[in-house]
Amino acid sequence: MVSRVRVWLNRTYAENVFFMDQLRRNPSDRAVEIHATHGDADSPVLAAADTADLEPDGLSPAAYVEYALDQCTRRGIDVFVPRLHQTAIVAHRADFEAAGTALLAPPPEAVAVFDDKVIAYEAVQAIGGPVPPWWRVRTADELVAAVEELEADGHKACFKPASGAGGVGFRVVTRAPFSLAHLNGFPSPYVPLDVVVETLRQAEEPVNWLVMPRLEQPEVSVDCLTGPDNRVRLAVGRTKNGRRRGFTLHEQWLEPARRIAEGFGLHYLSNIQFRMFGETPVLMDVNTRPAGGLHQLSLCGVNAPWAAVQLALGDDPGEMVPPFLGQDYTVVSGLRPLRPVSIPQQRMEDAESRLPAAPVPSPAAAEPAPVDSVAKAAEALPF
């Protein structure tokens, strides 16, 4: 009898409930149990998991590694998909392996390169990858100089933190003075240059920003599955142009993505994003983790999460080519149930056998939360 696989996702994005769904609906028909941890008791990821824990707040990276090792040992984790504190965790891969846990993440050298966007651009450019012009900016004077050089070449300037994810801190520079136009309607990413400069001059410490031209659509996110031998097993581009989404296997996107994934050893799941600089696709960002939209590849007949788990367990799926490309689509909000109580509920046998000190939910609380017809329909979607 084939044993079950126990997978842990730590403090991950809400959209990864679909990642979890795909693990359970794997083509190998293998039993999968999912453990999730998060800092928010009402995260839908906790509700979707078989077992769940609230993460302690305020842990240093080193302390979090100890917490993670304890979780893997107590929970019998076979595969750990780290998002929070990925850098610190991958540096202790041998310790996790000794605990019987495979890390679904790249080696520390690869993670370190892409933790800083400026270092990443320099490294990608060094292997012949396409990158836009960029400047590392720490002061108001450096910002003005970079913006003026970009504007002289006819580009709009934008900036974002050199380290960060999810578009946090991204702003587009404008010369328009601050006015009611900036306060009407929805918040805008546009910020007046004079306001930013004055803010930087008054700041008590320097910033660490990447300044570059604003890149144009389409945006293409290439999801890659790469083995420990640095060979890409799967590469599929997800296109974004306004509301319209789709898929591509065009080599103008896939070739540079493969070059980056293989050249830097981005083992297991990574996401490499490109946009247009004039007529040329250039690198926008690299994520050394599964993308939140990875599940959308199910529209192409691909279960990338399960293939990655197989690879982490030493069961190489080999080269994977989508059997077809799904039709264009858009993304809309859906409903997911939450736990009926604010403290994560455990499966009864796990609460008894693995966490004897944890309170066991009452029978009423152990019943699943009601799910209305819209949520049921969402659950039935292939992605």
GROMACS .gro file of C-alpha atoms in nm:
model
  383
    1MET     CA    1   0.000   0.000   0.000
    2VAL     CA    2   0.137   0.342  -0.096
    3SER     CA    3   0.169   0.571   0.203
    4ARG     CA    4   0.008   0.911   0.223
    5VAL     CA    5   0.210   1.225   0.154
    6ARG     CA    6   0.202   1.499   0.414
    7VAL     CA    7   0.268   1.850   0.281
    8TRP     CA    8   0.309   2.173   0.480
    9LEU     CA    9   0.250   2.527   0.348
   10ASN     CA   10   0.357   2.806   0.584
   11ARG     CA   11   0.197   3.152   0.589
   12THR     CA   12   0.116   3.143   0.221
   13TYR     CA   13  -0.120   3.339   0.000
   14ALA     CA   14  -0.495   3.281   0.023
   15GLU     CA   15  -0.501   3.184  -0.345
   16ASN     CA   16  -0.299   2.875  -0.262
   17VAL     CA   17  -0.618   2.701  -0.149
   18PHE     CA   18  -0.626   2.599  -0.516
   19PHE     CA   19  -0.269   2.468  -0.491
   20MET     CA   20  -0.394   2.249  -0.206
   21ASP     CA   21  -0.695   2.134  -0.409
   22GLN     CA   22  -0.467   2.020  -0.690
   23LEU     CA   23  -0.247   1.821  -0.453
   24ARG     CA   24  -0.550   1.629  -0.334
   25ARG     CA   25  -0.677   1.573  -0.691
   26ASN     CA   26  -0.343   1.438  -0.810
   27PRO     CA   27  -0.330   1.208  -1.116
   28SER     CA   28  -0.141   0.944  -0.915
   29ASP     CA   29  -0.448   0.909  -0.694
   30ARG     CA   30  -0.219   0.918  -0.391
   31ALA     CA   31  -0.351   1.022  -0.052
   32VAL     CA   32  -0.231   1.369   0.046
   33GLU     CA   33  -0.277   1.539   0.380
   34ILE     CA   34  -0.203   1.907   0.410
   35HIS     CA   35  -0.079   2.100   0.711
   36ALA     CA   36  -0.099   2.480   0.706
   37THR     CA   37   0.021   2.753   0.937
   38HIS     CA   38  -0.054   3.122   0.929
   39GLY     CA   39  -0.055   3.432   1.144
   40ASP     CA   40  -0.421   3.503   1.065
   41ALA     CA   41  -0.667   3.259   1.223
   42ASP     CA   42  -0.919   3.342   0.950
   43SER     CA   43  -0.691   3.262   0.657
   44PRO     CA   44  -0.881   3.040   0.409
   45VAL     CA   45  -0.562   2.832   0.380
   46LEU     CA   46  -0.609   2.718   0.739
   47ALA     CA   47  -0.969   2.625   0.668
   48ALA     CA   48  -0.870   2.425   0.362
   49ALA     CA   49  -0.600   2.225   0.542
   50ASP     CA   50  -0.640   1.892   0.720
   51THR     CA   51  -0.448   2.026   1.020
   52ALA     CA   52  -0.354   2.382   1.103
   53ASP     CA   53  -0.162   2.587   1.357
   54LEU     CA   54  -0.140   2.958   1.429
   55GLU     CA   55   0.216   3.079   1.386
   56PRO     CA   56   0.378   3.270   1.672
   57ASP     CA   57   0.443   3.636   1.600
   58GLY     CA   58   0.776   3.811   1.621
   59LEU     CA   59   1.011   3.518   1.563
   60SER     CA   60   1.352   3.600   1.421
   61PRO     CA   61   1.450   3.405   1.109
   62ALA     CA   62   1.670   3.177   1.320
   63ALA     CA   63   1.392   3.116   1.572
   64TYR     CA   64   1.149   3.051   1.289
   65VAL     CA   65   1.377   2.777   1.154
   66GLU     CA   66   1.361   2.607   1.493
   67TYR     CA   67   0.984   2.641   1.492
   68ALA     CA   68   0.969   2.496   1.139
   69LEU     CA   69   1.189   2.198   1.229
   70ASP     CA   70   0.964   2.127   1.527
   71GLN     CA   71   0.656   2.143   1.305
   72CYS     CA   72   0.809   1.901   1.056
   73THR     CA   73   0.907   1.655   1.327
   74ARG     CA   74   0.580   1.665   1.521
   75ARG     CA   75   0.360   1.666   1.215
   76GLY     CA   76   0.550   1.406   1.016
   77ILE     CA   77   0.594   1.640   0.718
   78ASP     CA   78   0.724   1.479   0.398
   79VAL     CA   79   0.739   1.796   0.184
   80PHE     CA   80   0.762   2.154   0.314
   81VAL     CA   81   0.673   2.442   0.078
   82PRO     CA   82   0.823   2.747   0.255
   83ARG     CA   83   0.723   3.102   0.173
   84LEU     CA   84   0.783   3.296   0.495
   85HIS     CA   85   1.155   3.309   0.588
   86GLN     CA   86   1.246   3.104   0.282
   87THR     CA   87   1.604   3.235   0.285
   88ALA     CA   88   1.672   3.116   0.640
   89ILE     CA   89   1.493   2.785   0.588
   90VAL     CA   90   1.678   2.675   0.275
   91ALA     CA   91   2.010   2.742   0.450
   92HIS     CA   92   1.919   2.454   0.683
   93ARG     CA   93   1.816   2.201   0.417
   94ALA     CA   94   2.035   1.931   0.573
   95ASP     CA   95   1.857   1.971   0.908
   96PHE     CA   96   1.517   1.928   0.741
   97GLU     CA   97   1.641   1.626   0.547
   98ALA     CA   98   1.760   1.473   0.875
   99ALA     CA   99   1.406   1.521   1.006
  100GLY     CA  100   1.270   1.335   0.701
  101THR     CA  101   1.140   1.648   0.524
  102ALA     CA  102   1.216   1.754   0.167
  103LEU     CA  103   1.217   2.128   0.100
  104LEU     CA  104   1.027   2.233  -0.211
  105ALA     CA  105   1.247   2.537  -0.264
  106PRO     CA  106   1.570   2.632  -0.445
  107PRO     CA  107   1.915   2.614  -0.282
  108PRO     CA  108   2.027   2.912  -0.071
  109GLU     CA  109   2.254   3.054  -0.342
  110ALA     CA  110   1.964   3.090  -0.585
  111VAL     CA  111   1.732   3.238  -0.326
  112ALA     CA  112   1.998   3.493  -0.225
  113VAL     CA  113   2.045   3.617  -0.584
  114PHE     CA  114   1.677   3.696  -0.628
  115ASP     CA  115   1.618   3.838  -0.282
  116ASP     CA  116   1.758   4.170  -0.406
  117LYS     CA  117   1.619   4.291  -0.739
  118VAL     CA  118   1.929   4.492  -0.829
  119ILE     CA  119   2.161   4.196  -0.769
  120ALA     CA  120   1.915   3.984  -0.966
  121TYR     CA  121   1.925   4.218  -1.267
  122GLU     CA  122   2.305   4.228  -1.260
  123ALA     CA  123   2.324   3.847  -1.243
  124VAL     CA  124   2.069   3.789  -1.520
  125GLN     CA  125   2.239   4.042  -1.744
  126ALA     CA  126   2.570   3.862  -1.685
  127ILE     CA  127   2.431   3.540  -1.839
  128GLY     CA  128   2.282   3.725  -2.136
  129GLY     CA  129   1.928   3.756  -2.003
  130PRO     CA  130   1.711   4.049  -2.117
  131VAL     CA  131   1.681   4.323  -1.854
  132PRO     CA  132   1.565   4.686  -1.867
  133PRO     CA  133   1.784   4.978  -1.759
  134TRP     CA  134   1.782   5.021  -1.383
  135TRP     CA  135   1.930   5.225  -1.098
  136ARG     CA  136   1.968   5.148  -0.730
  137VAL     CA  137   1.851   5.459  -0.545
  138ARG     CA  138   1.912   5.547  -0.181
  139THR     CA  139   1.878   5.927  -0.173
  140ALA     CA  140   1.664   6.206  -0.318
  141ASP     CA  141   1.946   6.323  -0.546
  142GLU     CA  142   1.995   5.973  -0.686
  143LEU     CA  143   1.622   5.944  -0.750
  144VAL     CA  144   1.609   6.274  -0.939
  145ALA     CA  145   1.910   6.178  -1.151
  146ALA     CA  146   1.757   5.842  -1.247
  147VAL     CA  147   1.416   5.991  -1.325
  148GLU     CA  148   1.565   6.266  -1.540
  149GLU     CA  149   1.772   6.017  -1.739
  150LEU     CA  150   1.469   5.797  -1.803
  151GLU     CA  151   1.249   6.091  -1.900
  152ALA     CA  152   1.519   6.221  -2.135
  153ASP     CA  153   1.487   5.891  -2.325
  154GLY     CA  154   1.108   5.923  -2.337
  155HIS     CA  155   1.021   5.678  -2.058
  156LYS     CA  156   0.804   5.701  -1.749
  157ALA     CA  157   0.997   5.626  -1.433
  158CYS     CA  158   0.878   5.394  -1.159
  159PHE     CA  159   1.030   5.260  -0.840
  160LYS     CA  160   0.981   4.975  -0.595
  161PRO     CA  161   1.172   4.830  -0.299
  162ALA     CA  162   1.483   4.637  -0.401
  163SER     CA  163   1.356   4.356  -0.178
  164GLY     CA  164   0.988   4.272  -0.163
  165ALA     CA  165   0.707   4.077  -0.323
  166GLY     CA  166   0.354   4.116  -0.447
  167GLY     CA  167   0.398   4.464  -0.593
  168VAL     CA  168   0.420   4.622  -0.246
  169GLY     CA  169   0.572   4.970  -0.268
  170PHE     CA  170   0.547   5.001  -0.646
  171ARG     CA  171   0.491   5.362  -0.760
  172VAL     CA  172   0.499   5.550  -1.092
  173VAL     CA  173   0.659   5.894  -1.090
  174THR     CA  174   0.464   6.189  -1.232
  175ARG     CA  175   0.549   6.557  -1.270
  176ALA     CA  176   0.188   6.661  -1.206
  177PRO     CA  177   0.158   6.852  -0.876
  178PHE     CA  178  -0.036   6.695  -0.593
  179SER     CA  179  -0.400   6.799  -0.622
  180LEU     CA  180  -0.755   6.681  -0.567
  181ALA     CA  181  -0.709   6.460  -0.872
  182HIS     CA  182  -0.490   6.239  -0.651
  183LEU     CA  183  -0.766   6.218  -0.390
  184ASN     CA  184  -1.064   6.152  -0.613
  185GLY     CA  185  -1.162   5.800  -0.709
  186PHE     CA  186  -0.955   5.497  -0.616
  187PRO     CA  187  -0.597   5.526  -0.485
  188SER     CA  188  -0.345   5.550  -0.768
  189PRO     CA  189   0.014   5.426  -0.799
  190TYR     CA  190   0.112   5.766  -0.942
  191VAL     CA  191   0.310   5.993  -0.707
  192PRO     CA  192   0.439   6.346  -0.779
  193LEU     CA  193   0.818   6.360  -0.797
  194ASP     CA  194   0.841   6.670  -0.577
  195VAL     CA  195   0.644   6.500  -0.298
  196VAL     CA  196   0.870   6.193  -0.309
  197VAL     CA  197   1.186   6.406  -0.313
  198GLU     CA  198   1.073   6.613  -0.015
  199THR     CA  199   0.980   6.296   0.175
  200LEU     CA  200   1.323   6.146   0.109
  201ARG     CA  201   1.500   6.464   0.221
  202GLN     CA  202   1.310   6.455   0.549
  203ALA     CA  203   1.365   6.083   0.606
  204GLU     CA  204   1.609   5.984   0.879
  205GLU     CA  205   1.755   5.693   0.684
  206PRO     CA  206   1.819   5.610   0.318
  207VAL     CA  207   1.583   5.397   0.113
  208ASN     CA  208   1.677   5.098  -0.101
  209TRP     CA  209   1.478   5.133  -0.422
  210LEU     CA  210   1.503   4.999  -0.773
  211VAL     CA  211   1.424   5.269  -1.031
  212MET     CA  212   1.346   5.162  -1.385
  213PRO     CA  213   1.124   5.252  -1.681
  214ARG     CA  214   0.761   5.159  -1.651
  215LEU     CA  215   0.727   4.846  -1.862
  216GLU     CA  216   0.430   4.784  -2.088
  217GLN     CA  217   0.188   4.496  -2.134
  218PRO     CA  218   0.155   4.216  -2.206
  219GLU     CA  219   0.294   4.072  -1.887
  220VAL     CA  220   0.395   3.708  -1.915
  221SER     CA  221   0.459   3.499  -1.604
  222VAL     CA  222   0.645   3.180  -1.689
  223ASP     CA  223   0.586   2.903  -1.436
  224CYS     CA  224   0.886   2.668  -1.430
  225LEU     CA  225   0.943   2.328  -1.272
  226THR     CA  226   1.315   2.260  -1.247
  227GLY     CA  227   1.489   1.951  -1.111
  228PRO     CA  228   1.786   1.937  -0.872
  229ASP     CA  229   1.991   1.861  -1.185
  230ASN     CA  230   1.914   2.218  -1.305
  231ARG     CA  231   1.706   2.089  -1.597
  232VAL     CA  232   1.364   2.243  -1.657
  233ARG     CA  233   1.085   1.986  -1.671
  234LEU     CA  234   0.799   2.229  -1.740
  235ALA     CA  235   0.772   2.589  -1.862
  236VAL     CA  236   0.440   2.754  -1.947
  237GLY     CA  237   0.372   3.125  -1.985
  238ARG     CA  238   0.059   3.285  -1.842
  239THR     CA  239  -0.023   3.606  -2.029
  240LYS     CA  240  -0.188   3.913  -1.876
  241ASN     CA  241  -0.313   4.203  -2.083
  242GLY     CA  242  -0.561   4.408  -1.886
  243ARG     CA  243  -0.841   4.179  -1.774
  244ARG     CA  244  -0.767   3.917  -2.041
  245ARG     CA  245  -0.554   3.619  -1.938
  246GLY     CA  246  -0.422   3.335  -2.148
  247PHE     CA  247  -0.133   3.095  -2.205
  248THR     CA  248   0.170   3.086  -2.433
  249LEU     CA  249   0.452   2.852  -2.529
  250HIS     CA  250   0.627   3.113  -2.746
  251GLU     CA  251   1.003   3.087  -2.716
  252GLN     CA  252   1.051   3.464  -2.681
  253TRP     CA  253   0.922   3.415  -2.325
  254LEU     CA  254   1.017   3.055  -2.250
  255GLU     CA  255   1.378   3.064  -2.370
  256PRO     CA  256   1.494   3.340  -2.131
  257ALA     CA  257   1.289   3.184  -1.849
  258ARG     CA  258   1.461   2.848  -1.899
  259ARG     CA  259   1.798   3.021  -1.915
  260ILE     CA  260   1.734   3.186  -1.579
  261ALA     CA  261   1.583   2.880  -1.410
  262GLU     CA  262   1.861   2.648  -1.525
  263GLY     CA  263   2.143   2.902  -1.497
  264PHE     CA  264   2.070   2.983  -1.133
  265GLY     CA  265   1.935   2.646  -1.019
  266LEU     CA  266   1.580   2.758  -0.938
  267HIS     CA  267   1.487   2.409  -0.826
  268TYR     CA  268   1.125   2.300  -0.805
  269LEU     CA  269   0.867   2.575  -0.865
  270SER     CA  270   0.960   2.927  -0.969
  271ASN     CA  271   0.786   3.209  -1.151
  272ILE     CA  272   0.973   3.437  -1.390
  273GLN     CA  273   0.792   3.752  -1.504
  274PHE     CA  274   0.850   3.955  -1.820
  275ARG     CA  275   0.705   4.273  -1.970
  276MET     CA  276   0.775   4.476  -2.280
  277PHE     CA  277   1.044   4.743  -2.304
  278GLY     CA  278   0.966   4.890  -2.642
  279GLU     CA  279   0.951   4.588  -2.874
  280THR     CA  280   1.161   4.365  -2.649
  281PRO     CA  281   1.048   4.133  -2.369
  282VAL     CA  282   1.260   4.202  -2.059
  283LEU     CA  283   1.274   4.062  -1.709
  284MET     CA  284   1.046   4.222  -1.454
  285ASP     CA  285   1.083   3.993  -1.151
  286VAL     CA  286   1.170   3.642  -1.037
  287ASN     CA  287   0.987   3.455  -0.762
  288THR     CA  288   1.174   3.163  -0.607
  289ARG     CA  289   0.843   3.010  -0.496
  290PRO     CA  290   0.521   2.889  -0.656
  291ALA     CA  291   0.317   3.175  -0.802
  292GLY     CA  292  -0.026   3.241  -0.658
  293GLY     CA  293  -0.174   3.181  -1.003
  294LEU     CA  294   0.006   2.852  -1.064
  295HIS     CA  295  -0.321   2.658  -1.036
  296GLN     CA  296  -0.441   2.827  -1.356
  297LEU     CA  297  -0.222   2.584  -1.551
  298SER     CA  298  -0.493   2.328  -1.478
  299LEU     CA  299  -0.673   2.487  -1.774
  300CYS     CA  300  -0.391   2.339  -1.985
  301GLY     CA  301  -0.427   1.992  -1.838
  302VAL     CA  302  -0.126   2.032  -1.607
  303ASN     CA  303  -0.105   1.965  -1.233
  304ALA     CA  304   0.218   2.148  -1.153
  305PRO     CA  305   0.189   2.132  -0.770
  306TRP     CA  306   0.173   1.753  -0.773
  307ALA     CA  307   0.458   1.721  -1.026
  308ALA     CA  308   0.672   1.937  -0.794
  309VAL     CA  309   0.590   1.720  -0.491
  310GLN     CA  310   0.678   1.409  -0.693
  311LEU     CA  311   1.011   1.566  -0.789
  312ALA     CA  312   1.085   1.662  -0.427
  313LEU     CA  313   1.021   1.301  -0.323
  314GLY     CA  314   1.259   1.166  -0.589
  315ASP     CA  315   0.990   1.052  -0.832
  316ASP     CA  316   1.092   1.244  -1.145
  317PRO     CA  317   0.789   1.320  -1.368
  318GLY     CA  318   1.021   1.378  -1.666
  319GLU     CA  319   0.974   1.647  -1.928
  320MET     CA  320   0.619   1.779  -1.924
  321VAL     CA  321   0.445   1.944  -2.217
  322PRO     CA  322   0.087   2.074  -2.176
  323PRO     CA  323  -0.147   1.854  -2.384
  324PHE     CA  324  -0.330   2.172  -2.489
  325LEU     CA  325  -0.347   2.542  -2.409
  326GLY     CA  326  -0.663   2.660  -2.237
  327GLN     CA  327  -0.880   2.932  -2.381
  328ASP     CA  328  -0.844   3.294  -2.270
  329TYR     CA  329  -1.005   3.370  -1.937
  330THR     CA  330  -1.039   3.628  -1.662
  331VAL     CA  331  -1.013   3.608  -1.285
  332VAL     CA  332  -1.307   3.687  -1.058
  333SER     CA  333  -1.353   3.671  -0.682
  334GLY     CA  334  -1.510   3.360  -0.532
  335LEU     CA  335  -1.615   3.232  -0.194
  336ARG     CA  336  -1.432   2.992   0.035
  337PRO     CA  337  -1.554   2.868   0.372
  338LEU     CA  338  -1.375   2.965   0.693
  339ARG     CA  339  -1.347   2.774   1.014
  340PRO     CA  340  -1.658   2.815   1.231
  341VAL     CA  341  -1.432   2.930   1.515
  342SER     CA  342  -1.134   3.163   1.515
  343ILE     CA  343  -0.889   2.902   1.643
  344PRO     CA  344  -0.782   2.653   1.373
  345GLN     CA  345  -0.968   2.327   1.401
  346GLN     CA  346  -0.785   1.995   1.380
  347ARG     CA  347  -0.889   1.662   1.241
  348MET     CA  348  -1.000   1.464   1.545
  349GLU     CA  349  -0.734   1.192   1.520
  350ASP     CA  350  -0.459   1.449   1.473
  351ALA     CA  351  -0.577   1.657   1.765
  352GLU     CA  352  -0.565   1.348   1.984
  353SER     CA  353  -0.248   1.181   1.859
  354ARG     CA  354  -0.025   1.474   1.768
  355LEU     CA  355  -0.135   1.762   1.985
  356PRO     CA  356  -0.251   1.616   2.315
  357ALA     CA  357  -0.228   1.954   2.483
  358ALA     CA  358  -0.439   2.133   2.224
  359PRO     CA  359  -0.808   2.190   2.296
  360VAL     CA  360  -1.034   1.959   2.098
  361PRO     CA  361  -1.326   2.137   1.927
  362SER     CA  362  -1.675   2.064   2.047
  363PRO     CA  363  -1.890   1.841   1.822
  364ALA     CA  364  -2.080   2.145   1.701
  365ALA     CA  365  -1.760   2.328   1.613
  366ALA     CA  366  -1.620   2.021   1.437
  367GLU     CA  367  -1.889   2.036   1.169
  368PRO     CA  368  -1.776   2.211   0.849
  369ALA     CA  369  -1.887   2.565   0.795
  370PRO     CA  370  -2.192   2.602   0.570
  371VAL     CA  371  -2.101   2.664   0.209
  372ASP     CA  372  -2.353   2.835  -0.014
  373SER     CA  373  -2.422   2.738  -0.373
  374VAL     CA  374  -2.176   2.991  -0.515
  375ALA     CA  375  -1.891   2.849  -0.306
  376LYS     CA  376  -1.985   2.497  -0.411
  377ALA     CA  377  -1.974   2.605  -0.773
  378ALA     CA  378  -1.632   2.757  -0.717
  379GLU     CA  379  -1.508   2.432  -0.564
  380ALA     CA  380  -1.616   2.246  -0.877
  381LEU     CA  381  -1.405   2.458  -1.111
  382PRO     CA  382  -1.096   2.287  -1.254
  383PHE     CA  383  -0.871   2.556  -1.113
   0.00000   0.00000   0.00000
